[in-house]
JSON list of C-alpha atoms in Angstrom, two decimals:
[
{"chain": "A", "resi": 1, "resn": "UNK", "atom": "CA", "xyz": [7.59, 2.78, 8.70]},
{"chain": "A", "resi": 2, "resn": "UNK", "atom": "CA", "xyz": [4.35, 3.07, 6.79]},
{"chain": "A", "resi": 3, "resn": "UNK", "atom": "CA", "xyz": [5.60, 6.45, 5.84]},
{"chain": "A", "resi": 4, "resn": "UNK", "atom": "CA", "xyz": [8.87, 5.45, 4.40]},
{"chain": "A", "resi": 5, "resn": "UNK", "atom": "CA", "xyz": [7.67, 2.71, 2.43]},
{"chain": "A", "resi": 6, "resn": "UNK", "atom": "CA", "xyz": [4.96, 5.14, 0.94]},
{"chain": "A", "resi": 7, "resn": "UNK", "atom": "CA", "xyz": [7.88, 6.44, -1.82]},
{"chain": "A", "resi": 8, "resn": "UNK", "atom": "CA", "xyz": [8.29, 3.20, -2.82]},
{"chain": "A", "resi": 9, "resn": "UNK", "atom": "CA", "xyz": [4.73, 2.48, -3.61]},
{"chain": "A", "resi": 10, "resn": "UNK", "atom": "CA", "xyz": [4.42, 5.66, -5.68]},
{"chain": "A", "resi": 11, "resn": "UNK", "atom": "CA", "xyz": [7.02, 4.45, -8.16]},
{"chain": "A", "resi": 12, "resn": "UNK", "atom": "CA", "xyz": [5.69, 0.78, -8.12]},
{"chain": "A", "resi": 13, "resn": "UNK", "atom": "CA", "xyz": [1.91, 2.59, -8.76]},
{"chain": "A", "resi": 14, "resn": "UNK", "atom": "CA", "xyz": [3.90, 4.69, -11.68]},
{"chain": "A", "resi": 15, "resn": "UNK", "atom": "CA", "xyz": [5.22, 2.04, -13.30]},
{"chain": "A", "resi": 16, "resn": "UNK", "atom": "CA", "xyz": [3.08, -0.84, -13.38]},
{"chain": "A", "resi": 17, "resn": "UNK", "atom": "CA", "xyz": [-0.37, 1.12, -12.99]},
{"chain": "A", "resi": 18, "resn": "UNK", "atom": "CA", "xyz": [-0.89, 0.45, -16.76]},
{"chain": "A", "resi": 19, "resn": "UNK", "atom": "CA", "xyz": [-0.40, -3.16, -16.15]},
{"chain": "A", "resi": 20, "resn": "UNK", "atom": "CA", "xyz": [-3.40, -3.45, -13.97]},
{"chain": "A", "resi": 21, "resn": "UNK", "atom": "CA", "xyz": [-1.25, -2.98, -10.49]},
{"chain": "A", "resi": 22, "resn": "UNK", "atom": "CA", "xyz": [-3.86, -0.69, -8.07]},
{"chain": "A", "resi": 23, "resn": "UNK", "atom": "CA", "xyz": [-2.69, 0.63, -5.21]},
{"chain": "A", "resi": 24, "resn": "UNK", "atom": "CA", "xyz": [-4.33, 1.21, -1.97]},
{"chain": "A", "resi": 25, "resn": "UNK", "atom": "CA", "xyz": [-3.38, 2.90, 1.34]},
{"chain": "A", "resi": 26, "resn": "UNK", "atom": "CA", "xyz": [-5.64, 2.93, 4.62]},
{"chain": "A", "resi": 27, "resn": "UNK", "atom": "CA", "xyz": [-4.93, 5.35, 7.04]},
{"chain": "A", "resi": 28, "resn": "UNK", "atom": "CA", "xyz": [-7.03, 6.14, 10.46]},
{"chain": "A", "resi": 29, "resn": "UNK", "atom": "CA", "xyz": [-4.97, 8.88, 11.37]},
{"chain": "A", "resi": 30, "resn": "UNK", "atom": "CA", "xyz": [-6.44, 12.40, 11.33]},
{"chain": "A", "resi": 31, "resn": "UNK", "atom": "CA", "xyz": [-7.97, 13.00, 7.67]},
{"chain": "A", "resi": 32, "resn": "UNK", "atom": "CA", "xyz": [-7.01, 16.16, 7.46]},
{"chain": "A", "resi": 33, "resn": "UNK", "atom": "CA", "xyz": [-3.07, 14.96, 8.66]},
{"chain": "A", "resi": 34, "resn": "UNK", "atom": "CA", "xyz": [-3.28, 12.46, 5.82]},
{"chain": "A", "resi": 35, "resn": "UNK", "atom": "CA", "xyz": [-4.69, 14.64, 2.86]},
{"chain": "A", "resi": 36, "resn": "UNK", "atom": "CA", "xyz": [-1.35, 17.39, 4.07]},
{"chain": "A", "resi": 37, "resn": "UNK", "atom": "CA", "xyz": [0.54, 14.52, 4.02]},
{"chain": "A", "resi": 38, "resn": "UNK", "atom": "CA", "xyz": [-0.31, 12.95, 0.89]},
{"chain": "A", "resi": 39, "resn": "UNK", "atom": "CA", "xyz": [-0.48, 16.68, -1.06]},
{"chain": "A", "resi": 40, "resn": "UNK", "atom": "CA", "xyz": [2.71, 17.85, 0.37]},
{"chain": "A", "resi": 41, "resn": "UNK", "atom": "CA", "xyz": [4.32, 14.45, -1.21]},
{"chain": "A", "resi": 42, "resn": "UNK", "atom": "CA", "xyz": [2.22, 14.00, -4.12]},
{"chain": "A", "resi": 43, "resn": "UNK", "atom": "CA", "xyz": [1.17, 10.55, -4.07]},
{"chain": "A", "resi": 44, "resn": "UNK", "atom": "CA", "xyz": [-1.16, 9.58, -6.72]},
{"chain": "A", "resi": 45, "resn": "UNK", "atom": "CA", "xyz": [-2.68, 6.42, -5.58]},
{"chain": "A", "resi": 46, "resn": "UNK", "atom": "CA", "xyz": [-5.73, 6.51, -3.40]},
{"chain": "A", "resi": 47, "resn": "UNK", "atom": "CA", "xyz": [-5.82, 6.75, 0.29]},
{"chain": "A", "resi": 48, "resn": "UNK", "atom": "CA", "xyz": [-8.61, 5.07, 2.22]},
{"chain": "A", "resi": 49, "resn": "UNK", "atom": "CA", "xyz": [-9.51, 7.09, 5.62]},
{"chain": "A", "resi": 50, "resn": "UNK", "atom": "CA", "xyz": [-10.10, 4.56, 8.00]},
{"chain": "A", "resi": 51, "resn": "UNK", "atom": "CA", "xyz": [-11.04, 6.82, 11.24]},
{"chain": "A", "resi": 52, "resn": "UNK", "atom": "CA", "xyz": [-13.17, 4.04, 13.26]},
{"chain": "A", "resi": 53, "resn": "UNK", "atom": "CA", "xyz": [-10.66, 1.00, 12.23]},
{"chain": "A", "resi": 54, "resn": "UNK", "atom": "CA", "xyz": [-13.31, -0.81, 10.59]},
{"chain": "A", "resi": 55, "resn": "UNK", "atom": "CA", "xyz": [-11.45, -2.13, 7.92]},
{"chain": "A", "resi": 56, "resn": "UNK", "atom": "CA", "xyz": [-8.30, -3.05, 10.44]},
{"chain": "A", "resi": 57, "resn": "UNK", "atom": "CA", "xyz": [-10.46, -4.70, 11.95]},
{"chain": "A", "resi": 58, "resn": "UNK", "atom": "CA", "xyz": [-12.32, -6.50, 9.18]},
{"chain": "A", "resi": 59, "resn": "UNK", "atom": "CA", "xyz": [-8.56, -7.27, 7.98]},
{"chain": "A", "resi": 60, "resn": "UNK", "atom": "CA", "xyz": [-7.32, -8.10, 10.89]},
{"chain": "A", "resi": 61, "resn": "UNK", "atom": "CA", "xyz": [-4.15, -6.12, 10.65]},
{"chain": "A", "resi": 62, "resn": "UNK", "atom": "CA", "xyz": [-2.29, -6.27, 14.12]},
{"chain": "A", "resi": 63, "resn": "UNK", "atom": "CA", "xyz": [1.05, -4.24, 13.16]},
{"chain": "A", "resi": 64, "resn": "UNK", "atom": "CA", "xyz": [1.77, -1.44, 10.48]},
{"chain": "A", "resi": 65, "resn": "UNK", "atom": "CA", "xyz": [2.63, -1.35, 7.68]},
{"chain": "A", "resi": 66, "resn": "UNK", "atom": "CA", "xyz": [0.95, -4.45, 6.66]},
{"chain": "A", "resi": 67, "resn": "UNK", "atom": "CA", "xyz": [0.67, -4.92, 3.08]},
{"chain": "A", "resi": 68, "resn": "UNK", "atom": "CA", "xyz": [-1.95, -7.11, 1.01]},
{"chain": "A", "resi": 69, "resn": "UNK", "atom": "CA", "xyz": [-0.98, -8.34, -2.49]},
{"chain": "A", "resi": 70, "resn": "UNK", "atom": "CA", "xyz": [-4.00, -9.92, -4.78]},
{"chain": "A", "resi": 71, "resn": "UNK", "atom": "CA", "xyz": [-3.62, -11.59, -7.91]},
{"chain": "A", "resi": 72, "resn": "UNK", "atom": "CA", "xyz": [-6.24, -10.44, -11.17]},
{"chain": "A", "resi": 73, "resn": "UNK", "atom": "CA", "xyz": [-8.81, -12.96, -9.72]},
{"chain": "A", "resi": 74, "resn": "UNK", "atom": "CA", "xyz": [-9.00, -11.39, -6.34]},
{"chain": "A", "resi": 75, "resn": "UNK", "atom": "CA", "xyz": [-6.94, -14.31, -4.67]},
{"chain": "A", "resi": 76, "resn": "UNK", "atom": "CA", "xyz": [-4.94, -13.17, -1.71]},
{"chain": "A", "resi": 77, "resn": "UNK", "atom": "CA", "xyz": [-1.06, -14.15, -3.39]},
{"chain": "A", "resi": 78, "resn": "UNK", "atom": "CA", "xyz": [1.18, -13.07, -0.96]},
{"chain": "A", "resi": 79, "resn": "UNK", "atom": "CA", "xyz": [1.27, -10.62, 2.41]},
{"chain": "A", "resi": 80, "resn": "UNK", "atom": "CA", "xyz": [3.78, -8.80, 4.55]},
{"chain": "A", "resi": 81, "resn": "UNK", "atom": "CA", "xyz": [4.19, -7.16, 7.92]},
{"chain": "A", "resi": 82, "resn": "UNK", "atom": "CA", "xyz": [6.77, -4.18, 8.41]},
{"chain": "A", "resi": 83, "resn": "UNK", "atom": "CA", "xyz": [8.95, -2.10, 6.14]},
{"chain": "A", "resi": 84, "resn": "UNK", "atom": "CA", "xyz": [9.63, -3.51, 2.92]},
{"chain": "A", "resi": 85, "resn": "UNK", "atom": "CA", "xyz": [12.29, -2.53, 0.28]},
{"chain": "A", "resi": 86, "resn": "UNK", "atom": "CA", "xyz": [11.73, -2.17, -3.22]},
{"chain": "A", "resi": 87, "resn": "UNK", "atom": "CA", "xyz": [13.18, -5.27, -4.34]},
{"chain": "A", "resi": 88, "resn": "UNK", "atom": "CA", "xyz": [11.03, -7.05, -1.26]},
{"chain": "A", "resi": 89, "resn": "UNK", "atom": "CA", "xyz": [8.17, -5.39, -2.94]},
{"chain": "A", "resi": 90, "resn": "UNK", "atom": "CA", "xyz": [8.96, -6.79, -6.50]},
{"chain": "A", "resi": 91, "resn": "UNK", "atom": "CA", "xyz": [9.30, -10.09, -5.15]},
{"chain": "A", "resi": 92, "resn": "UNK", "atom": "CA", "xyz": [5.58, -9.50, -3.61]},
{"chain": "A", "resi": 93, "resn": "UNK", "atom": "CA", "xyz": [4.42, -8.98, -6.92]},
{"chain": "A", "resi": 94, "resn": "UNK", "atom": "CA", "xyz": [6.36, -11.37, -8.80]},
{"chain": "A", "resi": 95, "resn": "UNK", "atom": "CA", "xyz": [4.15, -14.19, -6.97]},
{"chain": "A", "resi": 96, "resn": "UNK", "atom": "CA", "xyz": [0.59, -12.30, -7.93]},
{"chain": "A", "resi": 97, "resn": "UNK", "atom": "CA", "xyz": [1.91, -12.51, -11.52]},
{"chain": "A", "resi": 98, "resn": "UNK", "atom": "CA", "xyz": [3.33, -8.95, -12.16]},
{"chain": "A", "resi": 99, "resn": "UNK", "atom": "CA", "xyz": [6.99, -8.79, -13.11]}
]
């Protein structure tokens, strides 16, 4: 699932990263799986290797793909667990502000 939401993010990065929108994936896979992975498709956001789980842990994040949404104060606005859609993700960022 994480994977298949991943296009999605790139074109929400693309077209709101001039708006202030930063996107951040954590992996703790293999780093040398995720760097393949992220030069074979390109993505252009950053990608946080998370090999020990540290910040899984420090985020609690029980399932994948669990997504964090913060407003421009740092305020946590809204959150999801599992797969989202495009328009799920708009509506994610709709309530930290961004339309």
């Amino acid at each position: 699932p994480c994977r298949k939401e991943m296009p999605d993010l790139e074109t929400l990065y693309a077209r709101f990263k001039d708006r202030g929108l930063v996107v951040l994936a954590i992996s703790d896979e293999d780093p040398e799986k995720v760097r393949s992975f992220i030069d074979a498709h390109h993505y252009r956001f950053p990608v946080l290797l998370d090999p020990g789980r540290a910040v899984n842990e420090a985020f609690r994040v029980e399932g994948i793909p669990k997504n964090f949404i913060y407003d421009r104060e740092g305020k946590l606005a809204a959150q999801s667990i599992d797969m989202r859609t495009m328009q799920q993700f708009l509506a994610l960022l709709e309530k930290a502000g961004l339309k």
